[in-house]
mmCIF file of C-alpha atoms in Angstrom:
data_model
loop_
_atom_site.group_PDB
_atom_site.id
_atom_site.type_symbol
_atom_site.label_atom_id
_atom_site.label_comp_id
_atom_site.label_asym_id
_atom_site.label_seq_id
_atom_site.Cartn_x
_atom_site.Cartn_y
_atom_site.Cartn_z
ATOM 1 C CA MET A 1 70.940 85.678 106.530
ATOM 2 C CA GLU A 2 71.907 87.792 103.521
ATOM 3 C CA LEU A 3 75.363 88.524 102.100
ATOM 4 C CA ARG A 4 75.377 91.663 99.961
ATOM 5 C CA ASN A 5 77.084 94.953 99.203
ATOM 6 C CA LEU A 6 76.286 97.773 101.568
ATOM 7 C CA THR A 7 74.232 100.709 100.344
ATOM 8 C CA PHE A 8 74.403 104.373 101.331
ATOM 9 C CA ASP A 9 71.552 103.647 103.731
ATOM 10 C CA ASP A 10 73.884 101.258 105.599
ATOM 11 C CA PHE A 11 76.607 103.872 106.132
ATOM 12 C CA ASP A 12 75.781 104.742 109.761
ATOM 13 C CA ALA A 13 75.485 101.072 110.734
ATOM 14 C CA SER A 14 78.881 100.427 109.134
ATOM 15 C CA VAL A 15 80.567 103.286 111.005
ATOM 16 C CA ASP A 16 78.969 102.248 114.296
ATOM 17 C CA LEU A 17 80.303 98.699 113.888
ATOM 18 C CA SER A 18 83.778 99.947 112.936
ATOM 19 C CA GLN A 19 83.926 102.266 115.944
ATOM 20 C CA TYR A 20 83.024 99.416 118.277
ATOM 21 C CA ALA A 21 85.345 96.834 116.730
ATOM 22 C CA PHE A 22 88.399 99.085 116.332
ATOM 23 C CA GLN A 23 87.838 101.133 119.507
ATOM 24 C CA TYR A 24 87.750 104.663 118.183
ATOM 25 C CA SER A 25 85.168 107.388 117.855
ATOM 26 C CA VAL A 26 84.413 109.996 115.210
ATOM 27 C CA THR A 27 82.903 113.426 115.597
ATOM 28 C CA ALA A 28 79.798 114.449 113.677
ATOM 29 C CA GLU A 29 82.019 116.394 111.285
ATOM 30 C CA GLN A 30 84.326 113.414 110.743
ATOM 31 C CA ARG A 31 81.337 111.154 110.151
ATOM 32 C CA GLU A 32 80.060 113.433 107.395
ATOM 33 C CA GLU A 33 83.510 113.627 105.839
ATOM 34 C CA ARG A 34 83.634 109.825 105.797
ATOM 35 C CA ARG A 35 80.163 109.716 104.313
ATOM 36 C CA SER A 36 81.380 111.797 101.373
ATOM 37 C CA ARG A 37 84.129 109.220 100.694
ATOM 38 C CA PHE A 38 82.026 106.121 101.372
ATOM 39 C CA LYS A 39 82.147 103.571 98.530
ATOM 40 C CA PRO A 40 79.442 100.998 99.298
ATOM 41 C CA GLU A 41 80.403 98.869 96.302
ATOM 42 C CA GLN A 42 83.679 98.041 98.080
ATOM 43 C CA VAL A 43 82.034 96.908 101.325
ATOM 44 C CA TRP A 44 80.377 93.527 101.838
ATOM 45 C CA GLY A 45 78.174 92.742 104.792
ATOM 46 C CA ILE A 46 76.194 89.938 106.342
ATOM 47 C CA PHE A 47 72.714 90.986 107.380
ATOM 48 C CA ASP A 48 69.971 89.389 109.425
ATOM 49 C CA HIS A 49 66.614 91.111 108.874
ATOM 50 C CA ASP A 50 68.479 94.202 107.588
ATOM 51 C CA LYS A 51 70.687 94.363 110.702
ATOM 52 C CA LEU A 52 74.396 94.462 109.885
ATOM 53 C CA GLU A 53 76.186 91.630 111.726
ATOM 54 C CA ALA A 54 79.636 91.634 110.071
ATOM 55 C CA GLN A 55 81.444 93.500 107.320
ATOM 56 C CA LEU A 56 84.576 93.519 105.176
ATOM 57 C CA THR A 57 86.017 96.009 102.692
ATOM 58 C CA VAL A 58 87.933 95.137 99.531
ATOM 59 C CA ILE A 59 89.966 98.102 98.275
ATOM 60 C CA PRO A 60 91.065 97.891 94.612
ATOM 61 C CA LEU A 61 94.768 98.726 94.548
ATOM 62 C CA GLN A 62 97.912 98.099 92.515
ATOM 63 C CA LEU A 63 101.329 97.043 93.791
ATOM 64 C CA TYR A 64 104.784 96.401 92.419
ATOM 65 C CA ILE A 65 106.258 92.907 92.135
ATOM 66 C CA GLN A 66 109.550 92.496 90.285
ATOM 67 C CA GLY A 67 109.047 95.957 88.831
ATOM 68 C CA ARG A 68 105.658 95.100 87.344
ATOM 69 C CA VAL A 69 102.279 96.392 88.463
ATOM 70 C CA PHE A 70 99.831 93.772 89.752
ATOM 71 C CA GLU A 71 96.132 94.261 90.478
ATOM 72 C CA MET A 72 95.591 93.701 94.208
ATOM 73 C CA GLY A 73 92.613 93.458 96.534
ATOM 74 C CA GLY A 74 93.299 95.070 99.893
ATOM 75 C CA ILE A 75 91.292 93.546 102.742
ATOM 76 C CA ALA A 76 90.294 96.082 105.401
ATOM 77 C CA GLY A 77 87.681 96.827 108.022
ATOM 78 C CA VAL A 78 86.937 93.187 108.900
ATOM 79 C CA SER A 79 84.580 93.473 111.867
ATOM 80 C CA SER A 80 81.678 91.782 113.612
ATOM 81 C CA TRP A 81 79.443 92.520 116.573
ATOM 82 C CA PRO A 82 80.462 90.331 119.551
ATOM 83 C CA GLU A 83 77.133 88.502 119.761
ATOM 84 C CA HIS A 84 77.547 87.368 116.144
ATOM 85 C CA ARG A 85 81.167 86.203 116.331
ATOM 86 C CA ARG A 86 82.348 82.608 115.891
ATOM 87 C CA ARG A 87 79.421 81.789 113.657
ATOM 88 C CA GLY A 88 81.433 81.652 110.447
ATOM 89 C CA ASN A 89 80.381 85.103 109.212
ATOM 90 C CA VAL A 90 83.915 86.425 108.718
ATOM 91 C CA ALA A 91 85.027 83.213 106.992
ATOM 92 C CA LEU A 92 82.076 83.523 104.633
ATOM 93 C CA LEU A 93 82.941 87.158 103.861
ATOM 94 C CA ILE A 94 86.606 86.331 103.234
ATOM 95 C CA ARG A 95 85.819 83.485 100.833
ATOM 96 C CA HIS A 96 83.310 85.663 99.013
ATOM 97 C CA ALA A 97 85.859 88.497 98.771
ATOM 98 C CA LEU A 98 88.467 86.147 97.271
ATOM 99 C CA LEU A 99 86.006 84.980 94.621
ATOM 100 C CA GLN A 100 85.147 88.582 93.780
ATOM 101 C CA MET A 101 88.834 89.484 93.479
ATOM 102 C CA ARG A 102 89.475 86.567 91.147
ATOM 103 C CA GLU A 103 86.550 87.521 88.935
ATOM 104 C CA LYS A 104 87.928 91.074 88.677
ATOM 105 C CA GLY A 105 91.436 89.897 87.741
ATOM 106 C CA ARG A 106 93.107 90.673 91.056
ATOM 107 C CA SER A 107 95.723 87.955 91.383
ATOM 108 C CA ILE A 108 96.989 88.930 94.848
ATOM 109 C CA SER A 109 95.519 90.198 98.114
ATOM 110 C CA CYS A 110 97.146 92.001 101.050
ATOM 111 C CA LEU A 111 96.081 93.033 104.534
ATOM 112 C CA ALA A 112 97.402 94.454 107.801
ATOM 113 C CA PRO A 113 96.503 91.745 110.343
ATOM 114 C CA PHE A 114 95.243 92.107 113.885
ATOM 115 C CA SER A 115 96.441 88.503 114.278
ATOM 116 C CA PHE A 116 98.855 86.745 111.925
ATOM 117 C CA GLY A 117 97.606 83.345 113.051
ATOM 118 C CA PHE A 118 93.989 84.196 112.263
ATOM 119 C CA TYR A 119 94.651 85.086 108.631
ATOM 120 C CA ARG A 120 97.068 82.208 108.073
ATOM 121 C CA LYS A 121 93.993 79.967 108.278
ATOM 122 C CA TYR A 122 92.752 81.630 105.108
ATOM 123 C CA GLY A 123 95.993 81.483 103.132
ATOM 124 C CA TRP A 124 97.645 84.808 103.938
ATOM 125 C CA GLU A 125 101.264 84.846 105.072
ATOM 126 C CA THR A 126 103.731 87.497 106.189
ATOM 127 C CA TYR A 127 105.318 89.024 103.111
ATOM 128 C CA THR A 128 107.059 92.109 104.404
ATOM 129 C CA ASP A 129 108.864 93.362 107.493
ATOM 130 C CA TYR A 130 110.424 96.728 108.097
ATOM 131 C CA LYS A 131 113.192 98.130 110.261
ATOM 132 C CA LYS A 132 112.263 100.657 112.913
ATOM 133 C CA TYR A 133 115.147 102.911 113.882
ATOM 134 C CA THR A 134 115.335 105.042 117.012
ATOM 135 C CA ILE A 135 118.351 107.349 116.692
ATOM 136 C CA GLU A 136 119.559 109.739 119.355
ATOM 137 C CA THR A 137 120.560 113.133 118.015
ATOM 138 C CA ALA A 138 124.230 112.574 118.817
ATOM 139 C CA LEU A 139 124.224 109.453 116.616
ATOM 140 C CA PHE A 140 122.715 111.052 113.500
ATOM 141 C CA PRO A 141 124.635 110.493 110.246
ATOM 142 C CA GLN A 142 127.482 112.938 109.814
ATOM 143 C CA ARG A 143 126.661 116.145 107.995
ATOM 144 C CA VAL A 144 128.200 116.363 104.539
ATOM 145 C CA GLN A 145 128.370 119.097 101.943
ATOM 146 C CA VAL A 146 126.156 118.026 99.056
ATOM 147 C CA GLU A 147 125.512 119.928 95.858
ATOM 148 C CA GLY A 148 121.962 121.183 95.558
ATOM 149 C CA ARG A 149 119.497 122.179 98.274
ATOM 150 C CA VAL A 150 116.719 120.874 100.512
ATOM 151 C CA SER A 151 113.604 123.045 100.560
ATOM 152 C CA LEU A 152 110.735 123.037 103.060
ATOM 153 C CA GLU A 153 107.555 123.468 101.003
ATOM 154 C CA ASP A 154 103.928 122.538 100.541
ATOM 155 C CA ALA A 155 103.250 118.997 99.369
ATOM 156 C CA ASP A 156 103.205 118.868 95.554
ATOM 157 C CA ILE A 157 101.537 115.529 94.804
ATOM 158 C CA PRO A 158 102.699 115.177 91.155
ATOM 159 C CA LEU A 159 106.301 115.871 92.188
ATOM 160 C CA LEU A 160 106.191 113.560 95.219
ATOM 161 C CA SER A 161 104.453 110.871 93.207
ATOM 162 C CA ARG A 162 107.127 110.866 90.515
ATOM 163 C CA LEU A 163 109.870 110.386 93.093
ATOM 164 C CA TYR A 164 107.892 107.814 95.049
ATOM 165 C CA GLU A 165 106.984 105.621 92.058
ATOM 166 C CA ALA A 166 110.595 105.418 90.899
ATOM 167 C CA TYR A 167 111.614 104.403 94.427
ATOM 168 C CA ALA A 168 108.671 102.061 95.100
ATOM 169 C CA SER A 169 109.072 100.110 91.858
ATOM 170 C CA ARG A 170 112.433 98.817 93.137
ATOM 171 C CA TYR A 171 110.686 96.880 95.920
ATOM 172 C CA ASN A 172 108.187 94.027 96.008
ATOM 173 C CA GLY A 173 104.833 94.791 97.581
ATOM 174 C CA THR A 174 104.910 98.583 97.537
ATOM 175 C CA LEU A 175 101.734 100.313 96.422
ATOM 176 C CA GLN A 176 101.313 102.250 93.225
ATOM 177 C CA ARG A 177 99.646 105.409 94.535
ATOM 178 C CA SER A 178 96.845 107.287 92.841
ATOM 179 C CA GLU A 179 96.358 111.000 93.459
ATOM 180 C CA GLN A 180 93.357 110.172 95.650
ATOM 181 C CA TRP A 181 95.451 107.737 97.689
ATOM 182 C CA TRP A 182 98.005 110.480 98.253
ATOM 183 C CA LYS A 183 95.272 112.778 99.521
ATOM 184 C CA ASP A 184 93.229 110.335 101.616
ATOM 185 C CA SER A 185 95.766 107.792 102.867
ATOM 186 C CA VAL A 186 99.172 109.513 102.835
ATOM 187 C CA LEU A 187 99.088 113.247 103.389
ATOM 188 C CA SER A 188 95.969 113.189 105.576
ATOM 189 C CA ARG A 189 97.515 110.603 107.919
ATOM 190 C CA LYS A 190 101.192 111.497 107.817
ATOM 191 C CA LYS A 191 100.843 114.949 109.268
ATOM 192 C CA GLY A 192 103.623 117.492 109.471
ATOM 193 C CA TYR A 193 106.065 118.889 106.942
ATOM 194 C CA THR A 194 107.353 118.165 103.457
ATOM 195 C CA ALA A 195 110.964 118.768 102.424
ATOM 196 C CA VAL A 196 112.299 118.168 98.910
ATOM 197 C CA TYR A 197 115.901 117.694 97.824
ATOM 198 C CA TYR A 198 116.839 119.378 94.534
ATOM 199 C CA ARG A 199 120.069 118.509 92.743
ATOM 200 C CA ALA A 200 122.421 121.213 91.493
ATOM 201 C CA ASP A 201 120.655 121.074 88.108
ATOM 202 C CA GLY A 202 117.353 121.929 89.804
ATOM 203 C CA GLU A 203 115.775 118.471 89.438
ATOM 204 C CA ALA A 204 113.982 117.007 92.482
ATOM 205 C CA ALA A 205 115.737 113.842 93.663
ATOM 206 C CA GLY A 206 114.278 113.010 97.068
ATOM 207 C CA TYR A 207 111.776 114.033 99.702
ATOM 208 C CA LEU A 208 110.848 113.777 103.376
ATOM 209 C CA LEU A 209 107.464 113.614 105.105
ATOM 210 C CA TYR A 210 108.027 114.266 108.802
ATOM 211 C CA GLU A 211 106.711 115.888 111.953
ATOM 212 C CA ILE A 212 108.217 117.237 115.168
ATOM 213 C CA GLY A 213 106.648 117.015 118.603
ATOM 214 C CA GLN A 214 107.677 116.346 122.199
ATOM 215 C CA ARG A 215 111.333 116.725 121.038
ATOM 216 C CA VAL A 216 110.953 113.702 118.743
ATOM 217 C CA LEU A 217 111.543 113.868 115.000
ATOM 218 C CA THR A 218 109.209 111.342 113.360
ATOM 219 C CA ILE A 219 110.154 110.598 109.763
ATOM 220 C CA HIS A 220 107.091 109.192 108.003
ATOM 221 C CA GLU A 221 108.723 108.776 104.597
ATOM 222 C CA MET A 222 112.247 109.218 103.292
ATOM 223 C CA VAL A 223 112.639 108.700 99.552
ATOM 224 C CA TYR A 224 115.766 109.360 97.490
ATOM 225 C CA GLU A 225 117.132 108.318 94.125
ATOM 226 C CA ASN A 226 120.753 107.734 95.162
ATOM 227 C CA GLU A 227 123.302 108.091 97.954
ATOM 228 C CA GLN A 228 123.743 111.799 97.302
ATOM 229 C CA GLY A 229 120.047 112.303 97.969
ATOM 230 C CA ARG A 230 120.226 110.280 101.168
ATOM 231 C CA GLN A 231 123.149 112.354 102.425
ATOM 232 C CA ALA A 232 121.393 115.610 101.592
ATOM 233 C CA LEU A 233 118.216 114.615 103.418
ATOM 234 C CA TRP A 234 120.053 113.379 106.530
ATOM 235 C CA THR A 235 122.162 116.535 106.609
ATOM 236 C CA TYR A 236 118.912 118.520 106.549
ATOM 237 C CA LEU A 237 117.468 116.395 109.373
ATOM 238 C CA ALA A 238 120.640 116.801 111.422
ATOM 239 C CA SER A 239 120.096 120.566 111.404
ATOM 240 C CA HIS A 240 117.204 119.936 113.846
ATOM 241 C CA ASP A 241 119.610 118.771 116.568
ATOM 242 C CA SER A 242 118.791 121.740 118.822
ATOM 243 C CA MET A 243 115.068 120.980 118.612
ATOM 244 C CA VAL A 244 114.902 117.206 119.145
ATOM 245 C CA GLU A 245 116.436 114.462 121.257
ATOM 246 C CA LYS A 246 115.891 111.592 118.852
ATOM 247 C CA ALA A 247 114.483 110.557 115.485
ATOM 248 C CA VAL A 248 112.193 107.630 114.691
ATOM 249 C CA LEU A 249 112.143 106.175 111.196
ATOM 250 C CA ASN A 250 110.703 103.096 109.482
ATOM 251 C CA ALA A 251 112.937 101.800 106.687
ATOM 252 C CA PRO A 252 113.036 98.869 104.233
ATOM 253 C CA MET A 253 114.768 95.691 105.363
ATOM 254 C CA ASP A 254 117.653 96.266 102.936
ATOM 255 C CA ASP A 255 118.370 99.700 104.372
ATOM 256 C CA ALA A 256 122.092 100.110 105.096
ATOM 257 C CA LEU A 257 121.974 103.069 107.497
ATOM 258 C CA PRO A 258 123.798 101.316 110.410
ATOM 259 C CA PHE A 259 126.801 100.677 108.149
ATOM 260 C CA LEU A 260 126.961 104.375 107.307
ATOM 261 C CA LEU A 261 127.031 105.602 110.908
ATOM 262 C CA SER A 262 130.215 106.302 112.828
ATOM 263 C CA ASN A 263 128.496 104.679 115.812
ATOM 264 C CA PRO A 264 125.803 102.157 114.754
ATOM 265 C CA ARG A 265 124.567 101.502 118.297
ATOM 266 C CA ILE A 266 121.122 102.842 117.590
ATOM 267 C CA GLY A 267 117.769 101.287 118.367
ATOM 268 C CA GLN A 268 116.843 98.744 115.695
ATOM 269 C CA GLU A 269 113.687 96.664 115.648
ATOM 270 C CA ILE A 270 112.393 94.331 112.941
ATOM 271 C CA VAL A 271 108.612 94.669 112.725
ATOM 272 C CA PRO A 272 106.410 92.141 110.850
ATOM 273 C CA TYR A 273 104.102 94.257 108.736
ATOM 274 C CA PHE A 274 101.715 93.150 105.978
ATOM 275 C CA MET A 275 100.435 89.743 104.917
ATOM 276 C CA ALA A 276 99.677 88.606 101.373
ATOM 277 C CA ARG A 277 98.229 85.659 99.519
ATOM 278 C CA ILE A 278 97.900 84.726 95.879
ATOM 279 C CA VAL A 279 94.285 84.814 94.740
ATOM 280 C CA ASP A 280 94.674 83.340 91.245
ATOM 281 C CA THR A 281 97.860 81.337 90.731
ATOM 282 C CA ALA A 282 97.649 80.989 86.955
ATOM 283 C CA THR A 283 97.169 84.731 86.450
ATOM 284 C CA PHE A 284 99.887 85.560 88.959
ATOM 285 C CA VAL A 285 102.448 83.269 87.302
ATOM 286 C CA LYS A 286 101.683 84.681 83.848
ATOM 287 C CA GLN A 287 102.320 88.216 85.133
ATOM 288 C CA TYR A 288 105.411 87.428 87.199
ATOM 289 C CA ALA A 289 108.776 88.564 85.803
ATOM 290 C CA PHE A 290 110.921 85.465 86.228
ATOM 291 C CA GLY A 291 114.664 86.000 85.999
ATOM 292 C CA ALA A 292 116.506 84.345 83.118
ATOM 293 C CA SER A 293 118.433 81.255 84.267
ATOM 294 C CA GLY A 294 120.291 80.583 81.024
ATOM 295 C CA SER A 295 118.622 77.220 80.536
ATOM 296 C CA ASP A 296 115.163 75.727 80.138
ATOM 297 C CA THR A 297 113.466 75.054 83.449
ATOM 298 C CA THR A 298 110.277 73.160 84.202
ATOM 299 C CA LEU A 299 108.477 73.634 87.507
ATOM 300 C CA THR A 300 105.628 71.471 88.749
ATOM 301 C CA LEU A 301 103.430 73.074 91.411
ATOM 302 C CA GLN A 302 100.921 71.271 93.592
ATOM 303 C CA LEU A 303 98.490 73.638 95.242
ATOM 304 C CA LYS A 304 96.303 73.148 98.268
ATOM 305 C CA ASP A 305 93.861 75.940 99.111
#
């Protein structure tokens, strides 16, 4: 058995395993597009006589915690062929990935679990939920007259990024997005339209990423700097009432939309989302922005990992 980084020669074996494990298929064109973006240095595999048995990807990312940017290792693509499962291969890959993250100064790791219980065994725990709203057209927020305008336009990544980063830094666990992340993981997956809210002074102050299909308005992202921006964006969305029967939106847990509706009897679901674990406690604590308590405080931590 050999644990090593994949090489470009292992690309097809990696895609074949991913297709089997995650039950999807790619066309020849999609395979070549993935090949062009393949980063073998981020993928670890367990091999037996050069045959790939299991694999795991560690994506170097940054996220916000208490307004500060932390280096994070995103775990993805954990997969194994069925005849090689329950042999400890995935556990070995996970432990190796954690050691690699620590060596590279990544004090925290996140993942989207297929099973929360499975990853709890390795120290990850649920760190974020979100609200999923389903709102019938008749229950949309009331239209209001807001200064400025909302414009339907092509996605301008620098503009969207500026608005997003200001919004994301107010939350714990949101990603800091690179331009490549915008291209590969946001705009390529969240298909549809982009609308931007401009204040009366011409400055952009909010945006929407959304699509319309089967008389459903799916709002992928809704970002705004203040209540005026929220009102402007919802007034814009409400103008689609002749085209759709309902809207679906994922929102942060502190979102106050139900309190702003004349009739808050909309569909609301709390969805457990990502898991996280600290990789290096000492580094994490040094980076963390503790709030001032007004007095000296001593904490004693006992860790078991």
